[in-house]
Amino acid sequence: MASNKDKLLESAQKNLKKKQVAKAIKDYAKIVELDPADARSRQKLAELYVRTNKNAEAYEQYESVAKYFAGNGFYLKAIAIYKQMQRLDPSQISLLNRLAELNEKQGLIGNALTEYRNLVSYYNRNGLIADEINTLEKMRDLDLDNLNVRVRLAESYARNDRKDDGYVELESVLEILTTKGDFDKILRLYKMFLPFYPKNSELQMGLALALYEKEDYSRGVTILENLLKDKPGNPDLLRLLGRGYSDLKEWEKSCETYQSLLDMDPSDLDIRESLIKCEIDSTQYDRALDSLEEWKDTFFKADRLERLKEYYEILREKLVDNSTVFQTLDSIYELTGEGDKLLDIITEQEEKADEVIAEETLSDSLLGITDEEIDDSPLELETTDEDNDSSLDIVEDELVDLQLESSLDSDSADETEGSDAVIELELDDSLDLVQDNDNNNDLKISLDIGEDTAEEPVPEAEHNLQADLEEAEFYIQQGLYAEAEKLCHDILAYEPDCDECSQKLKEIEILVSQVKAAPTVETKSSTVTPMFADSELDFNLDSLKTDEADEKKIFKTDVDEQIAADDLESHYNLGIAYREMGLLDDAISEFEKAEKEPSRYVDCQTLKGLSFLDKNDYERAELMFQQALDSPHLENIQRLNLGYELGLLYERADRSKDALISYQDVFSRDENYRDVADKISELSNTLGGTEDNFQTVTEEKKNRISFL
């Protein structure tokens, strides 16, 4: 068999030299028939079928090669073959799933997510809900930190009668965002999901809390007041309302709310402290002092001495003649070891009045002392025997039973009687309460986060040219051309002479034209209206944000973040495999991912340049070569290679003088580099000058060509 195979290989090569492709195809067909495991010959046969427009036959052969590579662990080669098959027949959706699985096995999680994302887009357009959810679940399990995917999955659950699953997913995302303090994203999620869960009080309370965090207390309080009508004794609601009233400086309502909570649980020191603070803030100093004196021993035992000190220091400034404040503060300073402050109090007491309060022990001060026990003699720092023998009197708790006044409920009683309350909330306008008699006592919240959210103006940040250029490059690499173009125009507004920025705008224009010219596969429209348009299928929650120019992006694309964490060397090798297969755009995309590794930056720019050169895109090829030459990591041999490649590029682009300059620069560094001497001689003769003349030309053009 080996002899026959060798003869057939020799025959096929001869036929190809004679450009007799049909005969070569017959030879390779016989070879793979003799040796089905010969993947190289089978791949060559597929390539020949492509050359003769026999795509079906090519697809079949490529499939066998891809399965062979995948089965033997050559995942990168298999990925490249499947990509070639995808070009031959884009309608084969199964290839997306296969590519995703292979990328996952290779550790290219970002690539896998991209393939799954394309698959979800297809399922969504065609109403294949179960397949869409299954794929989203795969994406979630592949990258649990990908919040955009998890939000999309939660939405798909909620839309398709799996609301419990959707709520669990949503709660998990909200918990993560709350930990990060990212309330802009949280507000957008409430806008998205409250229509699915209109009766869920937990979500409505969460919305109110998010509004508090954005300092929109009025609308937060309104939501909670309406919830309180259905749950008048809910302590969580009352806690949030008390906080909201305090932030709105509605002190009476705040104090009443906290007192209602204390009626439910008198031992809650957090609420007790909130009430005291509210009384101080509302200038009810005597009332605050009474509360503090009654509960100071409990606060002390609960390790809240610092808070006690803070409140008594405030009262000392407000109740300057009150001896009780001085007496307790005196003991607090003794406990905290703040001798200087203790002496200040003693001095003030000696200067203020004839009556001097004797120094108390900790137990006397904190647990209360009667007027008869106060010594009228001059203040002494030593305690008397009488003090040591005195008994401790514990102040009995006397709780004031206060009910919420009509201000909490009477205002809304007339509105809710005989009708149901529905809240229509627009985050960019005032909050309106709308009557709705159609539902049976159901409370609903409708959200509309608009574009004109009122925010206080923030001072304009200083411009960072390098950071802005890097961000523009990031947008270009990720295909976010509109964002990149806008950022470049913003850069030129404050740095009009930025050549690099102008070059990026040209690059964006070329890329946008290529995208517009790219063919699309038509699919049958789904009868199901998706939450996201096709253009939003990157699962990026930026689609939920306002379009205000000065507002920052809310979400970055999580897929792109995952790509950055992938094995960059695998991206580099995959790019090489794609380039060998003639998949130039795919190769360039992989090199752009791999270039984030500094040691591969120059190689990636060079290979991108060669790929653009293969596409006859001389302008972008030159740009890539020049970016490589500008790298601080450039080695001498790389400089020679790039200079020579630029010379070849200029020759192909009919820029003979520029080619000569490039070759002369290479020659000046290494006279024996490849055939550079012959190149210079040929171009010198073609241009009709001497070498000396062109040395002068070299000096004149050094300033124009950046790589010299």
XYZ file of C-alpha atoms in Angstrom:
708
model
C 0.000 0.000 0.000
C 2.849 2.324 0.858
C 4.311 1.997 -2.638
C 0.999 2.742 -4.334
C 0.372 5.655 -1.982
C 3.785 7.158 -2.690
C 3.178 6.869 -6.423
C -0.211 8.538 -6.082
C 1.291 11.369 -4.016
C 3.973 11.913 -6.626
C 1.363 11.880 -9.379
C -0.850 14.356 -7.512
C 2.049 16.770 -7.044
C 2.941 16.603 -10.708
C -0.646 17.245 -11.710
C -0.820 20.243 -9.419
C 2.354 21.697 -10.955
C 0.674 21.329 -14.333
C -2.436 22.951 -12.857
C -4.422 19.827 -13.637
C -6.542 20.051 -10.500
C -9.151 17.491 -11.579
C -6.487 14.808 -11.979
C -4.904 15.756 -8.664
C -8.297 15.359 -6.990
C -8.581 11.815 -8.356
C -5.119 10.997 -7.026
C -5.891 12.294 -3.532
C -9.266 10.523 -3.533
C -7.458 7.235 -4.165
C -4.937 8.047 -1.430
C -7.599 8.566 1.260
C -9.350 5.439 0.052
C -6.140 3.477 0.586
C -5.362 5.192 3.913
C -8.479 6.721 5.561
C -6.386 7.869 8.554
C -4.193 10.105 6.381
C -5.621 13.400 7.641
C -3.101 15.512 5.741
C -4.052 14.048 2.357
C -7.753 14.247 3.193
C -7.359 17.924 4.140
C -5.544 18.557 0.851
C -8.386 16.831 -1.009
C -10.899 19.096 0.745
C -8.895 22.176 -0.242
C -8.873 21.059 -3.872
C -12.631 20.548 -3.778
C -12.966 24.129 -2.506
C -10.833 25.374 -5.408
C -13.198 23.690 -7.856
C -16.331 24.981 -6.048
C -17.376 21.522 -4.868
C -18.307 22.719 -1.410
C -20.430 19.724 -0.447
C -17.598 17.314 -1.157
C -15.136 19.605 0.618
C -17.410 19.842 3.664
C -17.558 16.059 3.939
C -13.790 15.675 3.802
C -13.193 18.516 6.256
C -15.627 16.924 8.698
C -13.625 13.699 8.695
C -10.405 15.635 9.284
C -11.966 17.688 12.103
C -13.255 14.577 13.861
C -9.826 12.982 13.553
C -8.064 15.993 15.089
C -10.642 16.369 17.869
C -10.546 12.672 18.682
C -6.775 12.750 19.033
C -6.668 15.855 21.206
C -5.542 18.321 18.519
C -8.233 20.793 19.487
C -6.698 23.884 17.885
C -6.409 22.148 14.520
C -9.946 20.824 14.871
C -11.218 24.339 15.649
C -9.528 25.692 12.524
C -11.095 22.968 10.373
C -14.576 23.536 11.803
C -14.186 27.250 11.128
C -13.384 26.426 7.503
C -16.505 24.244 7.373
C -18.498 27.144 8.798
C -17.369 29.314 5.907
C -18.483 26.682 3.439
C -21.929 26.281 5.011
C -22.894 28.967 7.557
C -26.344 27.412 7.985
C -24.907 24.446 9.916
C -25.832 25.587 13.412
C -24.433 22.415 14.955
C -20.963 23.747 14.183
C -21.448 26.533 16.752
C -22.021 23.994 19.480
C -19.046 21.899 18.356
C -16.783 24.952 18.245
C -17.920 26.003 21.702
C -17.157 22.561 23.144
C -13.702 22.421 21.538
C -12.789 25.912 22.714
C -13.880 24.935 26.198
C -11.668 21.842 26.102
C -8.742 23.947 24.916
C -9.327 26.346 27.816
C -10.409 29.217 25.579
C -13.420 30.100 27.703
C -13.954 33.484 26.066
C -14.114 31.901 22.607
C -16.472 29.223 23.898
C -18.798 31.862 25.341
C -18.763 33.711 22.033
C -19.832 30.592 20.130
C -22.541 29.851 22.690
C -23.689 33.446 22.426
C -24.116 33.074 18.653
C -26.034 29.883 19.290
C -28.357 31.616 21.769
C -28.956 34.365 19.228
C -30.040 31.791 16.662
C -32.331 29.977 19.118
C -33.860 33.265 20.211
C -34.641 34.395 16.664
C -36.252 31.087 15.875
C -38.264 30.704 19.064
C -36.359 27.624 20.275
C -36.828 28.496 23.927
C -35.723 25.218 25.512
C -32.515 25.153 23.468
C -31.859 28.810 24.319
C -32.226 28.164 28.059
C -30.074 25.022 27.924
C -27.304 26.939 26.178
C -27.524 29.819 28.646
C -27.222 27.321 31.481
C -24.055 25.961 29.878
C -22.671 29.492 29.680
C -23.529 30.181 33.316
C -21.895 26.962 34.487
C -18.850 27.747 32.365
C -18.368 31.159 33.969
C -20.337 31.799 37.171
C -18.889 35.306 37.440
C -20.453 36.322 34.135
C -23.315 38.441 35.459
C -24.617 39.407 32.020
C -25.197 35.772 31.107
C -26.892 35.103 34.427
C -29.202 38.080 33.994
C -30.127 36.875 30.512
C -30.801 33.407 31.914
C -32.956 34.832 34.713
C -34.952 36.789 32.157
C -35.445 33.708 29.973
C -36.637 31.753 32.998
C -39.067 34.490 34.008
C -40.500 34.828 30.501
C -41.107 31.124 30.103
C -43.052 29.999 33.162
C -39.985 29.339 35.302
C -40.343 32.365 37.539
C -39.019 30.603 40.646
C -35.772 29.693 38.848
C -35.560 33.210 37.479
C -35.997 34.743 40.914
C -33.263 32.552 42.412
C -30.866 33.623 39.649
C -31.849 37.268 40.046
C -31.354 37.190 43.825
C -27.858 35.804 43.349
C -26.923 38.567 40.912
C -28.413 41.268 43.158
C -26.457 39.935 46.117
C -23.197 40.160 44.166
C -23.934 43.677 42.958
C -24.977 44.803 46.433
C -21.675 43.532 47.829
C -19.918 45.606 45.192
C -22.119 48.614 45.955
C -23.072 48.899 42.303
C -26.518 50.434 42.669
C -26.694 51.775 39.112
C -26.815 48.223 37.817
C -29.200 47.211 40.592
C -31.700 49.901 39.608
C -31.626 48.696 36.010
C -32.264 45.141 37.107
C -35.304 46.224 39.094
C -36.592 48.016 36.021
C -36.132 44.833 34.039
C -37.597 42.310 36.481
C -40.305 44.013 38.528
C -42.819 43.600 35.662
C -42.283 39.836 36.019
C -42.804 39.959 39.813
C -45.273 42.825 40.428
C -46.458 41.506 43.826
C -43.024 40.688 45.226
C -42.584 42.954 48.254
C -38.944 41.892 48.700
C -38.069 43.281 45.276
C -39.979 46.469 45.990
C -38.172 46.916 49.284
C -34.907 46.256 47.486
C -35.801 48.933 44.972
C -36.511 51.394 47.774
C -33.155 50.612 49.378
C -31.376 51.087 46.039
C -33.090 54.468 45.693
C -31.871 55.359 49.187
C -28.325 54.497 48.155
C -28.725 56.850 45.194
C -30.002 59.498 47.658
C -33.459 59.436 46.103
C -35.197 59.152 49.475
C -38.530 60.617 48.465
C -39.344 57.951 45.913
C -37.987 55.220 48.139
C -40.241 56.348 51.006
C -43.272 56.478 48.719
C -42.756 52.845 47.699
C -42.422 51.773 51.337
C -45.465 53.749 52.500
C -47.609 51.938 49.964
C -46.202 48.580 51.010
C -46.946 49.468 54.634
C -50.662 49.689 53.834
C -50.699 45.956 53.206
C -48.194 45.103 55.962
C -48.674 47.726 58.682
C -46.647 45.919 61.317
C -43.736 44.747 59.195
C -40.560 45.649 61.143
C -38.313 45.585 58.063
C -40.565 48.110 56.328
C -40.686 50.307 59.423
C -36.886 50.260 59.768
C -36.455 51.410 56.181
C -39.178 54.025 56.577
C -37.594 55.395 59.747
C -34.310 55.787 57.916
C -35.998 57.453 54.959
C -37.913 59.914 57.104
C -34.680 60.847 58.884
C -32.892 61.431 55.593
C -35.812 63.606 54.472
C -35.646 65.425 57.854
C -39.231 64.490 58.610
C -38.320 64.109 62.271
C -41.776 63.627 63.712
C -42.564 60.725 61.395
C -39.127 59.252 61.960
C -39.456 59.354 65.768
C -42.958 57.887 65.634
C -41.768 55.080 63.392
C -38.852 54.182 65.631
C -41.103 54.321 68.710
C -43.493 51.885 67.040
C -40.582 49.518 66.506
C -39.577 49.855 70.161
C -43.139 49.033 71.171
C -42.633 45.743 69.372
C -39.174 45.070 70.822
C -38.006 47.394 73.631
C -34.627 45.643 73.843
C -33.549 46.563 70.292
C -30.639 48.914 70.965
C -30.117 49.702 67.283
C -33.611 51.151 67.068
C -33.205 52.796 70.493
C -30.061 54.503 69.231
C -31.785 55.551 66.003
C -34.571 57.140 68.032
C -32.098 59.011 70.240
C -30.217 60.270 67.215
C -33.484 61.363 65.639
C -34.402 63.269 68.816
C -31.027 65.018 68.829
C -31.224 65.864 65.126
C -34.700 67.302 65.637
C -33.422 69.442 68.588
C -35.447 67.475 71.162
C -32.443 67.533 73.473
C -34.245 67.067 76.772
C -36.146 64.102 75.416
C -32.908 62.602 74.071
C -31.241 63.112 77.465
C -34.079 61.357 79.253
C -33.715 58.386 76.898
C -29.964 58.277 77.341
C -30.150 58.458 81.121
C -32.680 55.658 81.160
C -30.665 53.378 78.894
C -27.052 54.358 79.501
C -26.272 51.328 81.647
C -27.637 49.019 78.949
C -25.596 50.796 76.289
C -22.486 50.434 78.421
C -23.025 46.719 78.964
C -23.495 46.322 75.208
C -20.047 47.884 74.508
C -21.543 51.087 73.111
C -19.576 53.470 75.269
C -18.200 55.395 72.284
C -21.694 56.069 71.012
C -22.758 57.227 74.465
C -19.796 59.594 74.588
C -20.680 60.996 71.158
C -24.274 61.745 72.141
C -23.396 63.251 75.520
C -20.754 65.474 73.939
C -23.418 66.811 71.577
C -25.775 67.415 74.489
C -22.998 69.129 76.434
C -22.862 71.769 73.687
C -26.653 72.087 73.528
C -27.576 71.861 77.235
C -24.747 73.922 78.690
C -26.233 74.293 82.174
C -27.436 70.741 82.603
C -25.549 69.099 85.466
C -26.751 65.604 84.518
C -24.953 65.802 81.172
C -21.708 66.890 82.893
C -22.045 64.242 85.551
C -22.434 61.336 83.086
C -19.854 62.669 80.660
C -17.412 62.976 83.557
C -17.705 59.262 84.275
C -17.515 58.333 80.604
C -14.189 60.160 80.249
C -12.900 58.385 83.339
C -13.747 55.071 81.715
C -12.223 55.949 78.349
C -9.025 57.252 79.982
C -9.383 60.724 78.465
C -7.850 62.631 81.365
C -7.525 65.925 79.534
C -11.227 66.051 78.789
C -11.979 65.024 82.364
C -9.950 67.977 83.696
C -11.729 70.309 81.282
C -15.055 69.248 82.727
C -13.818 69.738 86.300
C -12.568 73.223 85.424
C -15.877 74.135 83.824
C -17.771 72.883 86.847
C -15.633 74.953 89.252
C -16.109 78.097 87.208
C -19.830 77.755 86.514
C -21.581 77.539 89.803
C -21.310 77.386 93.517
C -22.780 73.926 93.514
C -20.108 71.432 92.609
C -20.977 67.910 91.690
C -18.830 65.373 93.452
C -17.031 62.886 91.325
C -18.871 59.590 91.025
C -17.710 56.110 90.572
C -18.622 54.299 87.366
C -21.523 52.500 89.023
C -22.944 55.715 90.481
C -22.783 57.554 87.197
C -24.082 54.911 84.862
C -26.778 53.385 87.044
C -28.175 56.665 88.417
C -27.711 58.607 91.652
C -30.243 60.578 93.689
C -29.978 64.267 94.455
C -29.402 63.533 98.149
C -26.182 61.691 97.326
C -24.587 64.752 95.714
C -21.914 66.254 97.934
C -21.986 70.047 98.191
C -18.413 70.197 99.452
C -15.535 71.184 97.130
C -14.753 68.561 94.525
C -12.286 65.934 95.656
C -10.778 63.264 93.473
C -10.842 60.677 96.299
C -14.110 58.883 96.987
C -15.581 58.793 100.507
C -16.568 55.762 102.504
C -20.158 56.810 102.115
C -19.764 56.480 98.379
C -18.346 52.985 98.742
C -21.244 51.884 100.893
C -23.995 53.351 98.766
C -26.355 50.936 97.131
C -26.909 50.824 93.386
C -30.328 51.698 92.151
C -31.259 50.345 88.750
C -33.612 52.540 86.822
C -36.723 50.655 85.824
C -37.679 50.732 82.146
C -40.684 52.889 81.488
C -41.709 52.401 77.904
C -43.846 55.032 76.327
C -46.532 53.380 74.270
C -46.722 55.532 71.196
C -48.688 54.657 68.131
C -47.939 55.987 64.709
C -49.885 59.188 64.289
C -52.274 59.782 61.477
C -49.459 61.275 59.420
C -48.317 57.725 58.576
C -51.660 56.443 57.435
C -54.413 59.057 57.372
C -52.950 60.811 54.348
C -53.421 57.713 52.253
C -56.584 56.312 53.867
C -58.930 58.175 51.566
C -56.955 57.139 48.530
C -56.880 53.429 49.304
C -60.389 53.017 50.663
C -62.433 51.149 48.090
C -59.605 51.092 45.552
C -56.224 49.472 45.060
C -52.916 51.314 45.086
C -50.704 51.088 42.043
C -47.350 52.838 41.926
C -46.095 54.096 38.604
C -42.456 55.010 39.091
C -40.357 56.910 36.596
C -36.872 57.395 37.833
C -36.405 60.527 35.771
C -39.628 62.234 36.838
C -41.683 62.626 39.964
C -43.331 59.570 41.471
C -47.045 59.370 40.792
C -49.631 57.282 42.606
C -52.283 55.955 40.235
C -55.582 54.349 41.173
C -56.351 50.965 39.692
C -59.670 49.254 40.372
C -59.157 46.361 37.986
C -57.052 44.195 40.248
C -58.006 42.610 43.526
C -55.976 44.545 46.091
C -52.747 43.912 44.225
C -49.856 46.295 44.611
C -47.856 46.885 41.449
C -44.775 48.877 40.608
C -44.065 49.958 37.046
C -40.591 51.257 36.401
C -39.235 53.480 33.689
C -35.642 54.480 34.085
C -35.350 57.293 31.572
C -32.565 59.149 29.945
C -32.885 62.375 31.889
C -32.238 61.141 35.401
C -31.573 64.236 37.446
C -28.120 64.172 38.890
C -25.991 66.844 40.404
C -23.278 67.946 37.995
C -19.871 66.516 38.711
C -16.653 68.364 38.049
C -15.020 67.466 34.774
C -12.184 65.006 35.240
C -8.709 65.715 33.969
C -8.005 64.152 30.610
C -5.614 61.223 30.422
C -4.621 60.906 26.769
C -2.863 57.553 27.075
C -5.694 56.001 29.071
C -8.288 57.276 26.571
C -6.292 55.906 23.634
C -6.014 52.516 25.327
C -9.746 52.504 25.969
C -10.423 53.373 22.318
C -8.190 50.497 21.222
C -10.068 48.166 23.570
C -13.386 49.189 21.984
C -11.969 48.591 18.497
C -10.690 45.138 19.428
C -14.066 44.160 20.830
C -16.003 45.447 17.815
C -17.548 48.380 19.719
C -16.918 50.761 16.841
C -19.511 53.391 17.757
C -18.052 53.748 21.266
C -14.529 53.846 19.868
C -15.432 56.529 17.309
C -17.139 58.697 19.937
C -14.183 58.409 22.293
C -11.749 59.337 19.505
C -13.781 62.460 18.721
C -13.753 63.334 22.423
C -9.962 62.941 22.446
C -9.565 65.201 19.410
C -11.726 67.795 21.137
C -9.047 68.305 23.789
C -6.016 67.040 21.806
C -6.662 68.039 18.172
C -3.127 67.188 17.013
C -3.200 63.570 18.169
C -2.065 61.597 15.101
C -2.630 58.237 16.779
C -6.249 59.156 17.435
C -6.770 60.252 13.836
C -5.288 56.974 12.667
C -7.710 55.054 14.867
C -10.637 56.922 13.303
C -9.467 55.803 9.878
C -9.154 52.246 11.154
C -12.693 52.394 12.568
C -14.045 53.680 9.241
C -12.481 50.732 7.432
C -13.789 48.222 9.964
C -17.311 49.641 9.883
C -17.386 49.458 6.101
C -16.265 45.822 6.279
C -18.994 44.987 8.773
C -21.657 46.635 6.625
C -20.449 44.707 3.596
C -20.443 41.354 5.399
C -23.232 38.956 4.283
C -25.804 37.826 6.836
C -27.714 34.582 7.110
C -31.462 35.104 6.972
C -33.509 33.114 9.449
C -37.181 32.811 10.043
C -38.417 35.420 12.522
C -39.701 34.184 15.800
C -43.219 34.901 16.881
C -41.890 35.479 20.387
C -40.838 39.064 21.026
C -37.473 38.965 22.825
C -36.503 41.287 25.635
C -33.253 41.990 23.780
C -32.967 42.964 20.150
C -30.468 40.991 18.071
C -28.016 43.822 18.373
C -28.088 43.394 22.134
C -27.329 39.699 22.222
C -23.935 40.286 23.750
C -25.869 40.128 27.050
C -24.445 43.495 27.970
C -26.655 45.339 30.422
C -25.440 48.634 28.979
C -28.593 48.310 26.892
C -30.553 49.164 30.026
C -28.641 52.350 30.807
C -29.399 55.855 29.681
C -27.726 57.344 26.642
C -26.487 60.366 28.554
C -23.103 61.295 27.151
C -21.416 61.887 30.474
C -22.648 58.679 32.096
C -20.128 55.895 32.279
C -20.793 52.419 30.960
C -22.560 50.277 33.520
C -21.391 46.883 32.397
C -18.377 45.779 30.418
C -18.845 42.728 28.246
C -18.142 39.780 30.513
C -17.207 37.620 27.542
C -14.384 40.031 26.749
C -13.216 39.949 30.364
C -13.111 36.167 30.225
C -11.118 36.240 26.982
C -8.524 38.319 28.801
C -8.207 35.563 31.397
C -7.800 32.765 28.841
C -4.562 31.074 27.879
C -3.069 33.729 25.588
C -0.617 31.275 24.049
C -3.558 29.152 22.902
C -5.055 32.187 21.197
C -1.715 32.786 19.476
C -1.456 29.207 18.242
C -5.069 29.229 17.111
C -4.369 32.404 15.150
C -1.516 30.662 13.351
C -3.773 27.703 12.586
C -6.445 30.006 11.201
C -3.924 31.853 9.042
C -2.628 28.592 7.604
C -6.208 27.703 6.705
C -6.698 31.066 5.003
C -9.159 32.234 7.700
C -7.552 35.646 7.883
C -10.229 37.544 9.818
C -10.386 34.807 12.437
C -6.594 34.777 12.624
C -6.448 38.541 13.169
C -9.059 38.257 15.925
C -7.011 35.632 17.759
C -3.787 37.634 17.424
C -5.581 40.636 18.922
C -6.414 38.546 21.975
C -2.942 37.049 22.230
C -1.166 40.428 21.951
C -2.144 41.200 25.547
C 0.842 39.058 26.495
C 3.779 41.536 26.268
C 6.238 38.904 25.034
C 3.903 38.159 22.094
C 2.967 41.722 21.207
C 5.507 42.226 18.408
C 4.852 38.782 16.935
C 1.116 39.389 16.964
C 1.405 42.792 15.301
C 3.666 41.271 12.650
C 1.285 38.390 11.945
C -1.673 40.764 11.848
C 0.233 42.863 9.340
C 0.978 39.801 7.187
C -2.696 38.788 7.374
C -3.824 42.241 6.259
C -1.218 42.052 3.505
C -2.743 38.743 2.350
C -6.050 40.609 2.156
C -4.357 43.368 0.084
C -5.172 45.843 2.843
C -1.890 47.711 2.609
C -2.898 50.608 4.830
C -3.728 48.474 7.861
C -0.807 46.147 7.210
C 1.556 49.125 7.338
C -0.111 50.312 10.548
C 0.439 46.936 12.216
C 4.110 46.811 11.197
C 4.689 50.348 12.469
C 3.002 49.577 15.796
C 5.328 46.594 16.171
C 8.350 48.797 15.427
C 7.228 51.252 18.115
C 7.156 48.543 20.785
C 9.641 48.932 23.662
C 10.051 45.132 23.604
C 11.348 45.081 20.014
C 14.462 42.960 19.460
C 17.085 43.603 16.776
C 16.165 40.612 14.627
C 12.498 41.624 14.808
C 13.398 45.123 13.646
C 15.205 43.649 10.644
C 12.279 41.367 9.805
C 9.764 44.193 10.042
C 11.881 46.557 7.974
C 12.164 43.937 5.250
C 8.425 43.130 5.357
C 7.656 46.834 5.042
C 9.890 46.982 1.995
C 7.957 44.108 0.412
C 4.671 45.823 1.288
C 5.749 49.087 -0.311
C 6.835 47.251 -3.441
C 3.430 45.589 -3.748
C 1.777 48.965 -3.192
C 3.939 50.586 -5.947
C 5.725 52.808 -3.439
C 9.225 52.139 -4.705
C 10.943 55.026 -2.938
C 9.523 54.034 0.426
C 10.532 50.428 -0.270
C 14.085 51.522 -1.032
C 14.277 53.501 2.213
C 13.112 50.461 4.194
C 15.644 48.170 2.532
C 18.445 50.704 3.064
C 17.589 50.913 6.748
C 17.803 47.114 7.010
C 21.077 47.132 5.061
C 22.562 49.741 7.414
C 21.931 47.368 10.316
C 22.894 44.079 8.638
C 24.458 44.027 5.160
C 23.993 40.260 4.871
C 20.306 40.117 5.782
C 18.549 37.928 3.216
C 18.620 39.494 -0.264
C 18.383 43.092 0.927
C 21.470 44.131 -1.077
C 19.897 42.796 -4.267
C 16.645 44.593 -3.468
C 18.458 47.895 -3.083
C 20.325 47.369 -6.342
C 17.145 46.493 -8.262
C 15.187 49.449 -6.928
C 18.108 51.842 -7.483
C 18.263 50.796 -11.130
C 14.499 51.021 -11.484
C 14.389 54.501 -10.040
C 17.335 55.590 -12.166
C 19.613 56.944 -9.472
C 22.803 56.108 -7.612
C 23.101 54.722 -4.150
C 24.453 58.079 -2.914
C 21.400 59.859 -4.297
C 19.116 57.536 -2.397
C 21.081 57.899 0.817
C 20.081 61.567 0.582
C 16.495 60.552 -0.042
C 16.713 58.367 3.042
C 17.693 61.292 5.256
C 14.897 63.453 3.804
C 12.217 60.870 4.502
C 13.270 59.670 7.901
C 11.006 62.176 9.559
C 8.000 61.092 7.481
C 8.247 57.337 8.028
C 7.887 56.555 11.687
C 9.691 53.222 11.700
C 13.029 54.647 10.606
